[in-house]
Amino acid sequence: MRERSRITSFDIAHRAGVSQSTVSRALRGSSQVNEETRQRVLRAVAELNYKVDKNASNLRRKHAGTLALLLSEDPTADESHINPFFLSMLGAITRACAQHDYDLLVSFQQFSPDWHADYAEAHKADGIILLGYGDYLSYCDKLRRLAERGTRAVRWGAVLPGQGDVSIGCDNHAGGRLVTEHLLAQGCRRIAFLGDASSHYPEFFARYLGYAETLEQAGITVDPALQVDAVSTESAGQAALATLLARGVAFDAVFAASDLIAIGALHALGAHGLRVPADVALAGFDDIALAGFVNPPLTSVLQDTQQAGRILVESLLRLIRGEPVASTLLPVTLKVRRSSLRREAG
Amino acid sequence: MRERSRITSFDIAHRAGVSQSTVSRALRGSSQVNEETRQRVLRAVAELNYKVDKNASNLRRKHAGTLALLLSEDPTADESHINPFFLSMLGAITRACAQHDYDLLVSFQQFSPDWHADYAEAHKADGIILLGYGDYLSYCDKLRRLAERGTRAVRWGAVLPGQGDVSIGCDNHAGGRLVTEHLLAQGCRRIAFLGDASSHYPEFFARYLGYAETLEQAGITVDPALQVDAVSTESAGQAALATLLARGVAFDAVFAASDLIAIGALHALGAHGLRVPADVALAGFDDIALAGFVNPPLTSVLQDTQQAGRILVESLLRLIRGEPVASTLLPVTLKVRRSSLRREAG
DNA sequence: CTGAAAGCGCTTACAG
DNA sequence: CTGAAAGCGCTTACAG
């Protein structure tokens, strides 16, 4: 495959006038090597443009030096339209991996149904990061199987009490409250919720619970007719809003469980001649880049993906080192934009 | 790191009652192994849930079984806001790698300036895929250095005559023509171009040349005051449109060199009280998912990312096998949406 | 068709 | 502080 004969640690040893073991020690930063010797080795390495062979090193150390990222999106989602929220996470995870000198292997679940076997067990990766809004219950037993086999895994998602796994997630419940309180403060009283609200989608469900709780505390009865299921895509958002309209119930605000749903809803509202925010206030969740660029700009809940990515990687590395790791619940921030400002837009 | 002792090919050999070499042969699909023996091996593999150790296999075969994807965005781009166009490519590339049984290592250039050394030379990957709108001239010599060291690389980008490398790109020139012809057909005569138009950004430049050529063939003189530099971000698009307005030149259409630029421009137009398409027709390039969801929906040029990803991977694999590989120029399609329809919207 | 053996390029006890 | 040697788990000539 590679025609020019490889430079190995023996070549370095020869050039530096030391043994191959010393080269290895010098390069791995062993403290028990003379500083002058180390410098000689480092010079030879630079001159010959040598790089340690990862396969050999990893084989010997029984360590892959690699984390695998498994992204499982809703089956309904078109693979070419991955949720931008995940892209943002991917960037953060990639960066965190690089900082810890780990490689990142990326895989999309749709393409490899047998991922639990493919990955961690092939010893390609020391651990895996699970990302995705897939049905939670449906992969609970996959998670269990992974754990049984000693595979280290962390996941982005709902942080639920009594979970055996390590989850990093944002405070969806608080996010649901923030949005709902804001909409109430704008004078809205009939607030629709677009998004699945069941234990199959615990993140959406927590947002829904925050919404429902806030309404009740404000003395407003939660109307089931105002909730419509939707997975996190624009088309699901469009469809959900159409369903809502078809029900003929009155509503003065829409709280979409994700920005993609909100953008779909925005589209559908416009198509039905409803103005945002004048007729209907609208808010989403995730604060994807796009949220600030739709018209009107979309009120949303910011999750700090940079921090999330870092914590996912660091938690996994701790797990790999056998250290105790707890789940983490990250705070959220409400980003108010024009889509929900009825007072000004009146 | 991994407490439970690993299952190796020796365990399989023992259980199947054959030698370890036979296990290896059976698993690599060697034709010189008895079908019955192979079945016995396969059964033992299934029972013990064995997986070939990639590190050992790759070390022995001098083969990484991995491709590296290097994404280099504009330095100005916020890392959390990667161009969705690239996400779409990433999906396609991941899928193509999986189909060819290669792993994909992902890296973002901002995080590792010395990528040319880090990657291919560390023998982590058999070859690399370069993705990104970075300054072309500035990495021409990086490309040359990679080639000198025998690194296999393919890139997504402009396909220029006389390039020594393997590039896969879309027909940007044709795309520029399509957009411009369409805007002319809508009755526009003063069409601005937002995007860098120099050899530093050959893709944008090709789009610009298609634009300029079409105008001239229509008897319209290209006015340099109507071109404003912009890299591919929303904020650059906003800034470019502000610059255009500040120049005080009249324009009835904007052709943005990318959808992100177009969306930034759309934002800025709205802020200045200019209606799209009534006052200004607008078109972008890339046809990202978002293009259909902004208001009004954005006319754009579709590049087939699924096909592009597949061809990038297949070209690289051919290069790795030492087969001759040519650059590929992919066709584009104009997607007309409301943002450019002045006739109807007039 | 199958087995015994060498070796891929490292890391790390073990002995000095 | 340094070297000689074993061995990580495979693949693949080599010999039958």
XYZ file of C-alpha atoms (C1' of nucleotides) in Angstrom:
724
model
C 0.000 0.000 0.000
C 2.674 2.430 1.027
C 5.682 2.153 -1.168
C 8.404 4.066 0.666
C 9.760 1.883 3.461
C 8.636 3.088 6.818
C 10.808 4.825 9.311
C 10.688 2.930 12.583
C 11.979 3.493 16.072
C 15.002 1.388 15.117
C 16.006 3.955 12.513
C 15.754 6.639 15.159
C 17.755 4.531 17.593
C 20.477 4.049 15.012
C 20.702 7.716 14.164
C 20.631 8.832 17.783
C 23.105 6.168 18.829
C 20.862 4.632 21.502
C 18.775 1.498 21.806
C 15.285 1.226 20.436
C 13.849 0.928 23.942
C 15.362 4.258 24.839
C 13.749 5.837 21.809
C 10.399 4.527 22.929
C 10.940 5.759 26.465
C 12.063 9.184 25.333
C 9.030 9.536 23.114
C 6.529 8.406 25.702
C 7.908 11.003 28.089
C 9.395 8.594 30.590
C 11.046 10.414 33.452
C 13.848 7.903 33.612
C 15.687 9.056 30.540
C 18.589 11.456 30.515
C 17.606 14.865 29.201
C 20.528 14.995 26.804
C 19.672 11.577 25.430
C 16.087 12.648 24.979
C 17.178 15.685 23.011
C 19.297 13.511 20.749
C 16.337 11.248 20.122
C 14.021 14.175 19.472
C 16.481 15.583 16.955
C 16.633 12.304 15.075
C 12.842 12.131 15.116
C 12.607 15.589 13.598
C 15.262 14.892 10.998
C 13.680 11.697 9.797
C 10.141 12.982 10.207
C 9.294 9.992 12.314
C 5.891 9.264 13.806
C 5.108 6.497 16.245
C 3.032 3.788 14.607
C -0.317 3.962 16.317
C -1.303 0.419 15.464
C 1.806 -1.048 17.013
C 1.665 1.231 19.990
C -2.010 0.597 20.604
C -1.655 -3.134 20.150
C 1.099 -3.258 22.704
C -0.677 -0.961 25.133
C -4.064 -2.626 24.631
C -5.576 0.712 24.104
C -7.217 2.136 21.037
C -6.520 5.828 21.584
C -9.837 6.389 19.921
C -13.361 7.268 20.911
C -16.318 6.442 18.715
C -19.186 8.810 18.189
C -22.454 7.101 17.303
C -25.134 9.361 15.995
C -28.588 7.847 15.826
C -31.165 10.121 14.372
C -34.837 9.654 14.040
C -35.440 7.053 11.386
C -37.683 9.515 9.627
C -34.934 12.065 9.231
C -33.268 12.327 5.876
C -29.614 11.463 6.385
C -28.527 14.441 4.389
C -30.306 16.753 6.807
C -28.757 15.977 10.134
C -29.937 18.210 12.934
C -27.531 21.158 13.058
C -27.598 20.873 16.808
C -25.651 17.644 16.469
C -23.183 19.203 14.109
C -22.409 21.732 16.735
C -21.928 18.932 19.253
C -19.750 17.068 16.804
C -17.474 20.068 16.552
C -17.169 20.335 20.310
C -16.536 16.619 20.709
C -13.913 16.616 17.995
C -12.121 19.466 19.662
C -12.253 17.849 23.098
C -10.909 14.589 21.697
C -8.025 16.372 20.028
C -7.151 18.119 23.257
C -6.921 14.796 25.048
C -4.960 13.267 22.204
C -7.700 10.861 21.246
C -8.961 10.224 17.763
C -12.610 10.319 16.972
C -14.326 7.735 14.856
C -17.672 8.848 13.516
C -20.556 6.603 12.660
C -24.188 7.137 11.871
C -26.428 4.500 13.222
C -28.678 4.263 10.200
C -25.773 2.870 8.246
C -24.814 0.166 10.685
C -27.638 -1.352 12.688
C -25.281 -3.632 14.571
C -23.256 -0.751 15.951
C -22.966 -2.091 19.472
C -21.091 -5.058 18.103
C -19.224 -3.223 15.399
C -17.714 -0.629 17.543
C -16.608 -1.008 21.065
C -16.125 -4.728 20.639
C -13.918 -4.436 17.641
C -11.575 -2.646 19.989
C -11.392 0.147 17.554
C -12.454 2.464 20.306
C -11.869 2.620 24.018
C -15.362 3.929 24.530
C -18.338 5.336 22.734
C -20.390 8.493 22.818
C -24.042 8.109 21.934
C -25.824 11.041 20.412
C -29.335 11.143 19.138
C -32.999 11.744 19.629
C -33.929 8.151 18.876
C -36.614 6.414 20.858
C -35.153 6.107 24.322
C -36.891 2.968 25.482
C -35.995 1.147 22.302
C -32.327 1.425 22.966
C -32.343 0.986 26.681
C -31.518 -2.666 26.312
C -28.792 -1.969 23.811
C -27.299 0.257 26.467
C -27.618 -2.526 28.972
C -25.929 -4.990 26.644
C -23.077 -2.579 26.119
C -22.635 -2.200 29.849
C -22.699 -5.965 30.379
C -19.817 -6.401 27.990
C -17.784 -3.821 29.817
C -18.059 -1.221 27.094
C -17.617 2.313 28.309
C -20.314 4.580 27.030
C -21.694 8.007 27.744
C -24.729 9.502 26.128
C -26.187 12.879 25.445
C -29.755 12.931 26.561
C -32.210 13.136 29.356
C -30.745 12.779 32.806
C -33.264 10.629 34.617
C -33.165 9.408 38.198
C -32.249 5.770 38.596
C -30.461 5.479 35.286
C -27.539 3.118 35.422
C -25.674 4.868 32.651
C -23.733 8.087 32.401
C -25.820 10.740 30.733
C -24.953 14.308 30.003
C -27.936 16.446 29.283
C -29.294 19.883 29.714
C -31.987 20.856 32.129
C -34.869 20.328 29.765
C -37.417 20.784 32.491
C -36.038 24.207 33.397
C -35.923 25.069 29.704
C -39.597 24.177 29.374
C -40.383 26.409 32.331
C -38.358 29.342 30.984
C -40.112 29.308 27.644
C -43.555 28.948 29.153
C -43.009 31.673 31.734
C -41.803 33.963 28.977
C -44.832 33.261 26.793
C -47.156 33.824 29.731
C -45.410 37.112 30.418
C -46.125 38.065 26.814
C -49.793 37.682 27.567
C -50.252 34.307 25.890
C -52.788 31.996 27.510
C -53.393 29.271 24.926
C -49.931 27.847 24.404
C -49.584 24.837 22.120
C -46.766 22.328 22.550
C -45.351 20.653 19.434
C -43.248 17.592 20.130
C -43.558 14.066 21.452
C -44.491 14.091 25.108
C -43.927 10.566 26.309
C -41.220 8.532 27.994
C -40.092 7.413 24.552
C -38.637 10.870 24.081
C -37.531 11.849 27.563
C -35.901 15.113 26.539
C -39.027 16.382 24.851
C -41.065 14.973 27.697
C -39.097 16.928 30.288
C -39.636 20.095 28.265
C -43.308 19.288 28.167
C -43.446 18.704 31.905
C -41.783 22.067 32.541
C -44.389 23.608 30.276
C -47.330 21.838 31.904
C -46.140 22.563 35.414
C -45.719 26.265 34.699
C -49.142 26.521 33.163
C -50.753 24.862 36.142
C -48.936 27.074 38.580
C -50.308 30.012 36.631
C -53.789 28.603 37.090
C -54.134 27.491 33.473
C -55.472 24.026 32.789
C -53.319 22.007 30.424
C -55.387 21.243 27.334
C -54.377 17.962 25.664
C -55.736 19.277 22.383
C -52.894 21.780 22.370
C -50.188 19.106 22.297
C -49.196 17.483 19.007
C -46.499 14.831 18.584
C -43.535 15.632 16.372
C -40.008 14.327 15.965
C -37.239 16.833 15.479
C -37.510 17.769 11.811
C -38.896 20.703 9.891
C -41.417 18.553 8.101
C -42.676 17.077 11.365
C -43.096 20.641 12.623
C -45.064 21.598 9.554
C -47.265 18.545 9.874
C -47.808 19.097 13.592
C -48.962 22.643 13.043
C -51.308 21.490 10.321
C -52.739 18.944 12.748
C -53.182 21.642 15.353
C -55.048 23.852 12.915
C -57.169 20.953 11.770
C -58.290 20.389 15.356
C -59.803 23.836 15.299
C -58.598 24.736 18.786
C -57.686 28.326 19.511
C -54.045 29.104 20.362
C -52.026 32.270 20.750
C -48.559 30.743 21.104
C -46.564 27.735 19.983
C -43.787 26.196 22.020
C -41.919 23.815 19.737
C -39.797 21.156 21.399
C -36.932 21.892 19.005
C -35.887 24.638 16.634
C -36.374 22.442 13.593
C -39.957 21.812 14.659
C -40.360 25.543 15.284
C -39.052 26.405 11.833
C -41.429 23.918 10.251
C -44.255 25.440 12.266
C -43.196 28.945 11.254
C -43.434 27.886 7.658
C -46.868 26.368 8.147
C -48.120 29.391 10.064
C -47.048 31.675 7.239
C -48.715 29.424 4.697
C -51.965 29.733 6.663
C -51.729 33.506 6.826
C -50.923 33.615 10.525
C -48.356 36.231 11.463
C -45.567 35.582 13.974
C -45.538 37.042 16.565
C -48.580 39.251 15.969
C -51.086 36.394 15.721
C -49.063 33.613 17.278
C -45.976 33.855 19.475
C -43.399 31.161 18.715
C -40.473 29.652 20.590
C -38.179 26.714 19.929
C -35.428 24.841 21.695
C -31.695 24.247 20.957
C -30.769 27.687 19.670
C -29.235 26.395 16.465
C -27.422 28.958 14.338
C -30.394 29.189 12.067
C -32.684 30.365 14.865
C -31.270 33.857 14.620
C -31.672 33.946 10.854
C -35.216 32.966 10.176
C -37.832 35.653 9.844
C -38.778 36.655 12.451
C -35.758 35.548 14.488
C -36.714 32.675 16.728
C -36.819 32.732 20.518
C -35.102 29.596 21.726
C -33.340 27.846 24.579
C -29.580 27.727 24.360
C -27.763 24.569 25.326
C -24.042 25.074 25.611
C -22.819 22.499 23.127
C -19.162 23.373 23.564
C -19.361 22.628 27.254
C -21.522 19.571 26.623
C -19.020 18.125 24.161
C -16.178 18.682 26.562
C -18.007 17.056 29.439
C -19.058 14.084 27.315
C -15.462 13.398 26.348
C -14.067 13.995 29.803
C -16.684 11.796 31.430
C -15.939 8.999 29.003
C -12.206 9.257 29.578
C -12.806 9.070 33.313
C -14.953 5.996 32.799
C -12.189 4.423 30.731
C -9.693 5.097 33.480
C -12.054 3.364 35.878
C -12.851 6.486 37.854
C -16.339 7.118 39.220
C -18.451 9.300 36.953
C -21.802 10.881 37.613
C -24.333 12.141 35.127
C -24.321 15.870 34.511
C -27.235 18.224 34.144
C -26.262 21.392 32.305
C -27.996 24.721 32.746
C -29.892 26.357 29.892
C -30.465 29.961 28.875
C -33.481 31.532 27.251
C -32.656 33.545 24.125
C -35.503 35.936 23.496
C -35.923 37.068 19.879
C -38.702 38.645 17.913
C -40.796 35.535 17.269
C -42.213 35.623 20.784
C -42.405 39.352 21.459
C -46.083 40.119 21.284
C -45.929 43.204 23.470
C -43.686 45.093 21.049
C -45.076 43.515 17.924
C -48.689 43.818 19.126
C -7.898 -0.506 30.579
C -10.163 -3.380 29.658
C -10.513 -5.793 32.528
C -12.074 -8.882 30.991
C -9.365 -10.807 29.178
C -9.727 -10.552 25.476
C -10.912 -13.281 23.225
C -8.293 -13.919 20.565
C -8.055 -16.017 17.465
C -6.344 -18.670 19.609
C -9.500 -19.068 21.659
C -11.454 -19.539 18.476
C -8.903 -22.020 17.170
C -9.145 -24.008 20.370
C -12.915 -24.106 20.322
C -13.134 -24.952 16.632
C -10.383 -27.548 16.905
C -8.199 -25.967 14.237
C -4.999 -23.950 14.181
C -4.944 -20.230 14.705
C -3.760 -19.667 11.135
C -6.829 -21.432 9.847
C -9.025 -19.170 11.929
C -7.363 -16.182 10.386
C -7.742 -17.572 6.899
C -11.379 -18.462 7.407
C -12.128 -14.982 8.690
C -10.323 -13.170 5.912
C -12.307 -15.145 3.384
C -9.416 -17.121 1.982
C -10.545 -19.460 -0.770
C -8.182 -22.161 0.363
C -10.109 -23.218 3.399
C -12.581 -26.066 3.552
C -16.166 -24.883 3.699
C -16.970 -27.158 6.619
C -13.949 -25.917 8.554
C -14.949 -22.343 7.852
C -18.419 -22.991 9.235
C -16.928 -24.461 12.381
C -14.758 -21.374 12.823
C -17.662 -19.048 12.183
C -19.724 -20.850 14.771
C -17.014 -20.477 17.391
C -16.696 -16.798 16.491
C -20.405 -16.281 17.025
C -20.453 -18.222 20.277
C -17.578 -16.338 21.811
C -18.574 -13.025 20.265
C -15.138 -12.645 18.819
C -13.958 -9.684 16.766
C -10.667 -9.459 14.932
C -8.347 -7.006 16.632
C -7.982 -4.161 14.195
C -4.723 -2.934 15.614
C -3.053 -6.282 15.250
C -4.543 -6.901 11.856
C -3.657 -3.480 10.550
C -0.163 -3.636 11.975
C 0.480 -6.904 10.266
C -1.092 -5.824 6.998
C 0.519 -2.375 7.074
C -2.810 -0.851 6.398
C -4.887 1.455 8.540
C -8.354 0.563 7.316
C -9.183 4.162 7.987
C -9.688 7.344 6.035
C -9.278 10.743 7.625
C -11.584 13.619 6.917
C -10.003 17.030 7.391
C -12.389 19.905 7.508
C -10.817 23.315 7.232
C -13.246 26.129 7.524
C -12.710 29.796 7.110
C -10.749 31.029 10.083
C -13.458 33.578 10.692
C -16.139 30.937 11.078
C -17.246 30.120 14.574
C -16.433 26.469 15.159
C -19.859 25.849 16.568
C -21.434 26.974 13.327
C -20.003 24.715 10.715
C -21.497 25.176 7.300
C -24.433 22.758 7.060
C -23.315 21.954 3.561
C -20.327 20.180 5.063
C -22.488 18.284 7.491
C -24.377 16.906 4.597
C -21.098 15.896 2.961
C -19.926 14.357 6.191
C -23.005 12.169 6.258
C -22.409 10.991 2.721
C -18.735 10.340 3.341
C -19.456 8.399 6.510
C -21.909 6.235 4.686
C -19.544 5.592 1.795
C -16.739 4.657 4.170
C -18.970 2.215 5.998
C -19.953 0.593 2.723
C -16.309 0.007 1.865
C -15.553 -1.203 5.373
C -13.326 1.718 6.190
C -13.448 3.754 9.344
C -13.592 7.500 9.206
C -11.500 9.697 11.421
C -12.754 13.248 11.667
C -10.639 16.300 12.338
C -11.206 19.998 12.139
C -8.218 21.908 10.933
C -8.585 24.816 13.322
C -7.774 22.474 16.161
C -4.634 21.022 14.686
C -2.605 23.359 12.506
C -0.031 20.670 11.779
C -2.589 18.322 10.309
C -0.478 17.250 7.354
C 2.002 15.768 9.759
C -0.484 14.561 12.317
C -2.587 12.537 10.050
C -1.456 10.642 7.075
C 2.053 10.343 8.456
C 0.993 8.884 11.733
C -0.300 6.030 9.617
C -3.590 6.355 11.308
C -5.180 6.696 7.938
C -4.504 5.264 4.516
C -5.534 8.505 2.930
C -7.204 11.790 3.615
C -10.180 13.710 2.332
C -9.873 17.479 2.430
C -12.996 19.516 2.791
C -13.239 23.235 3.166
C -13.576 26.655 1.727
C -10.209 27.801 3.047
C -7.936 29.984 0.953
C -6.907 27.769 -1.924
C -3.529 29.241 -2.714
C -2.508 29.101 0.908
C -2.772 25.375 1.065
C -1.519 24.539 -2.353
C 1.923 23.881 -0.982
C 0.555 21.808 1.867
C -1.055 19.693 -0.810
C 2.237 19.482 -2.618
C 4.051 18.415 0.540
C 1.471 15.733 1.147
C 1.945 14.415 -2.361
C 5.724 14.416 -2.007
C 5.484 12.192 1.023
C 3.309 9.740 -0.824
C 0.155 10.616 1.066
C -3.021 9.834 -0.786
C -5.416 12.722 -0.722
C -8.532 13.857 -2.505
C -10.249 17.157 -2.024
C -13.637 18.668 -2.488
C -13.290 21.899 -4.343
C -12.749 23.628 -7.594
C -11.663 21.424 -10.443
C -9.062 23.489 -12.244
C -7.059 22.582 -15.328
C -3.467 21.657 -14.664
C -4.013 20.687 -11.047
C -1.814 17.848 -9.987
C -4.221 16.633 -7.347
C -7.485 14.754 -7.403
C -10.365 17.132 -6.920
C -14.045 16.402 -6.845
C -16.161 19.461 -7.313
C -19.351 20.649 -8.810
C -19.653 22.682 -11.937
C -19.549 26.050 -10.225
C -19.277 27.888 -13.493
C -22.461 26.304 -14.799
C -24.134 27.053 -11.477
C -23.199 30.707 -11.809
C -24.664 30.754 -15.284
C -27.902 29.071 -14.223
C -28.548 31.552 -11.441
C -27.718 34.550 -13.573
C -29.805 33.394 -16.518
C -32.705 32.830 -14.167
C -32.390 36.295 -12.617
C -32.181 37.873 -16.050
C -35.303 35.972 -17.050
C -37.008 37.498 -14.028
C -36.306 40.892 -15.495
C -33.381 41.787 -13.253
C -30.651 43.899 -14.821
C -28.546 45.119 -11.889
C -27.442 41.855 -10.272
C -25.042 42.107 -7.362
C -22.622 39.268 -6.557
C -21.752 38.643 -2.919
C -18.682 36.469 -2.406
C -14.959 36.518 -2.915
C -14.122 36.568 -6.594
C -10.450 35.785 -6.809
C -8.212 32.790 -7.330
C -7.933 32.491 -3.569
C -11.476 31.145 -3.576
C -11.663 29.230 -6.832
C -15.148 27.861 -6.238
C -16.648 31.270 -5.633
C -14.545 32.622 -8.467
C -15.948 30.074 -10.899
C -19.463 31.038 -9.820
C -18.548 34.646 -10.385
C -17.134 33.925 -13.828
C -20.329 32.113 -14.814
C -22.235 35.162 -13.620
C -20.024 37.685 -15.432
C -19.997 35.696 -18.654
C -23.769 35.386 -18.696
C -24.228 39.093 -18.107
C -21.882 39.993 -20.902
C -23.558 37.624 -23.307
C -26.802 39.386 -22.446
C -25.164 42.685 -23.343
C -24.889 43.862 -19.770
C -21.601 45.368 -18.626
C -20.265 43.855 -15.433
C -20.128 46.589 -12.815
C -17.352 46.002 -10.255
C -19.303 48.100 -7.757
C -21.856 45.270 -7.663
C -19.390 42.685 -6.377
C -18.593 42.514 -2.659
C -16.214 40.020 -1.042
C -17.616 37.634 1.535
C -16.585 34.300 3.011
C -19.263 31.703 3.535
C -20.986 32.809 6.733
C -24.214 34.572 7.577
C -22.422 37.472 9.190
C -20.196 37.948 6.148
C -23.356 38.032 4.053
C -24.891 40.646 6.294
C -21.742 42.735 6.179
C -21.436 42.397 2.415
C -24.949 43.596 1.879
C -24.333 46.549 4.172
C -21.246 47.393 2.117
C -23.276 47.177 -1.070
C -25.906 49.543 0.317
C -23.225 51.927 1.571
C -21.831 52.180 -1.943
C -25.138 53.638 -3.027
C -25.278 51.636 -6.265
C -28.651 50.550 -7.553
C -29.383 46.807 -7.693
C -32.456 44.704 -8.296
C -31.061 41.268 -7.498
C -28.455 39.612 -5.317
C -26.630 36.447 -6.265
C -24.904 35.187 -3.125
C -22.031 32.777 -3.613
C -23.406 30.524 -0.880
C -26.658 30.020 0.994
C -25.175 31.225 4.252
C -24.177 34.472 2.575
C -27.647 34.681 1.043
C -29.319 34.210 4.411
C -27.156 36.908 5.949
C -28.043 39.172 3.039
C -31.736 38.342 3.431
C -31.507 39.413 7.029
C -29.771 42.663 6.140
C -32.230 43.409 3.343
C -35.118 42.998 5.749
C -33.437 45.249 8.264
C -33.166 47.927 5.606
C -36.806 47.631 4.652
C -36.119 45.995 1.314
C -38.563 43.229 0.409
C -37.503 39.962 -1.183
C -38.324 39.315 -3.963
C -40.484 42.391 -4.591
C -37.651 44.918 -4.274
C -34.685 42.614 -4.655
C -34.563 39.089 -6.080
C -32.219 36.780 -4.169
C -30.448 33.518 -4.935
C -27.835 31.477 -3.114
C -25.744 28.384 -3.737
C -25.482 24.951 -2.082
C -29.165 24.314 -1.420
C -28.699 23.574 2.267
C -31.756 22.282 4.110
C -32.346 25.712 5.534
C -32.752 27.273 2.101
C -36.270 25.917 1.860
C -37.196 27.182 5.302
C -36.234 30.804 5.368
C -38.815 33.391 4.485
C -39.157 33.694 1.567
C -37.747 30.285 0.580
C -34.420 30.719 -1.118
C -33.605 29.951 -4.724
C -30.366 28.035 -4.772
C -28.091 25.681 -6.670
C -28.170 22.064 -5.592
C -24.961 20.124 -5.381
C -25.535 16.423 -4.943
C -23.643 15.815 -1.721
C -24.548 12.137 -1.519
C -22.972 11.505 -4.874
C -20.048 13.772 -4.059
C -19.301 11.927 -0.832
C -19.414 8.604 -2.579
C -17.104 9.741 -5.350
C -14.643 11.297 -2.886
C -14.338 8.031 -0.999
C -14.188 5.864 -4.073
C -11.565 8.070 -5.710
C -9.442 7.956 -2.588
C -9.698 4.180 -2.350
C -8.644 3.898 -5.968
C -5.695 6.170 -5.258
C -4.730 3.983 -2.306
C -4.839 0.910 -4.508
C -2.519 2.688 -6.917
C -5.065 2.959 -9.679
C -5.254 6.020 -11.916
C -7.813 8.563 -10.757
C -9.096 11.637 -12.505
C -10.783 14.664 -11.044
C -14.561 14.749 -11.315
C -16.821 17.643 -12.162
C -20.362 17.082 -10.938
C -23.450 18.631 -12.494
C -25.593 21.114 -10.598
C -29.308 21.858 -10.573
C -31.081 25.169 -10.082
C -33.763 25.061 -7.397
C -36.116 27.953 -7.974
C -38.023 29.178 -4.907
C -39.875 32.328 -4.040
C -36.906 34.544 -3.201
C -36.141 35.113 -6.873
C -39.621 35.090 -8.404
C -40.254 38.721 -9.234
C -42.771 38.037 -11.953
C -45.239 36.401 -9.601
C -44.352 38.482 -6.577
C -43.985 41.738 -8.496
C -6.501 -27.771 2.668
C -3.866 -27.109 7.154
C -0.149 -26.119 10.706
C 4.212 -24.141 12.695
C 6.730 -20.122 12.546
C 8.223 -15.524 11.521
C 7.369 -10.917 11.998
C 4.464 -6.211 11.714
C 6.498 -1.903 15.229
C 5.953 -0.891 19.241
C 6.052 -0.945 25.112
C 7.589 -2.511 29.281
C 9.098 -5.558 32.804
C 13.746 -7.357 33.874
C 18.422 -6.935 34.612
C 22.216 -4.308 34.993
C 19.827 5.865 33.211
C 20.102 2.171 29.496
C 19.862 -2.321 26.788
C 18.284 -7.071 25.487
C 14.241 -9.593 25.243
C 9.461 -10.869 25.429
C 5.124 -10.264 23.665
C 0.625 -7.489 22.117
C -2.815 -10.380 18.253
C -2.816 -10.820 14.079
C -1.347 -12.337 8.612
C 1.104 -14.825 5.452
C 4.857 -17.056 3.238
C 6.698 -21.814 3.807
C 6.295 -26.521 4.155
C 3.674 -30.299 4.104
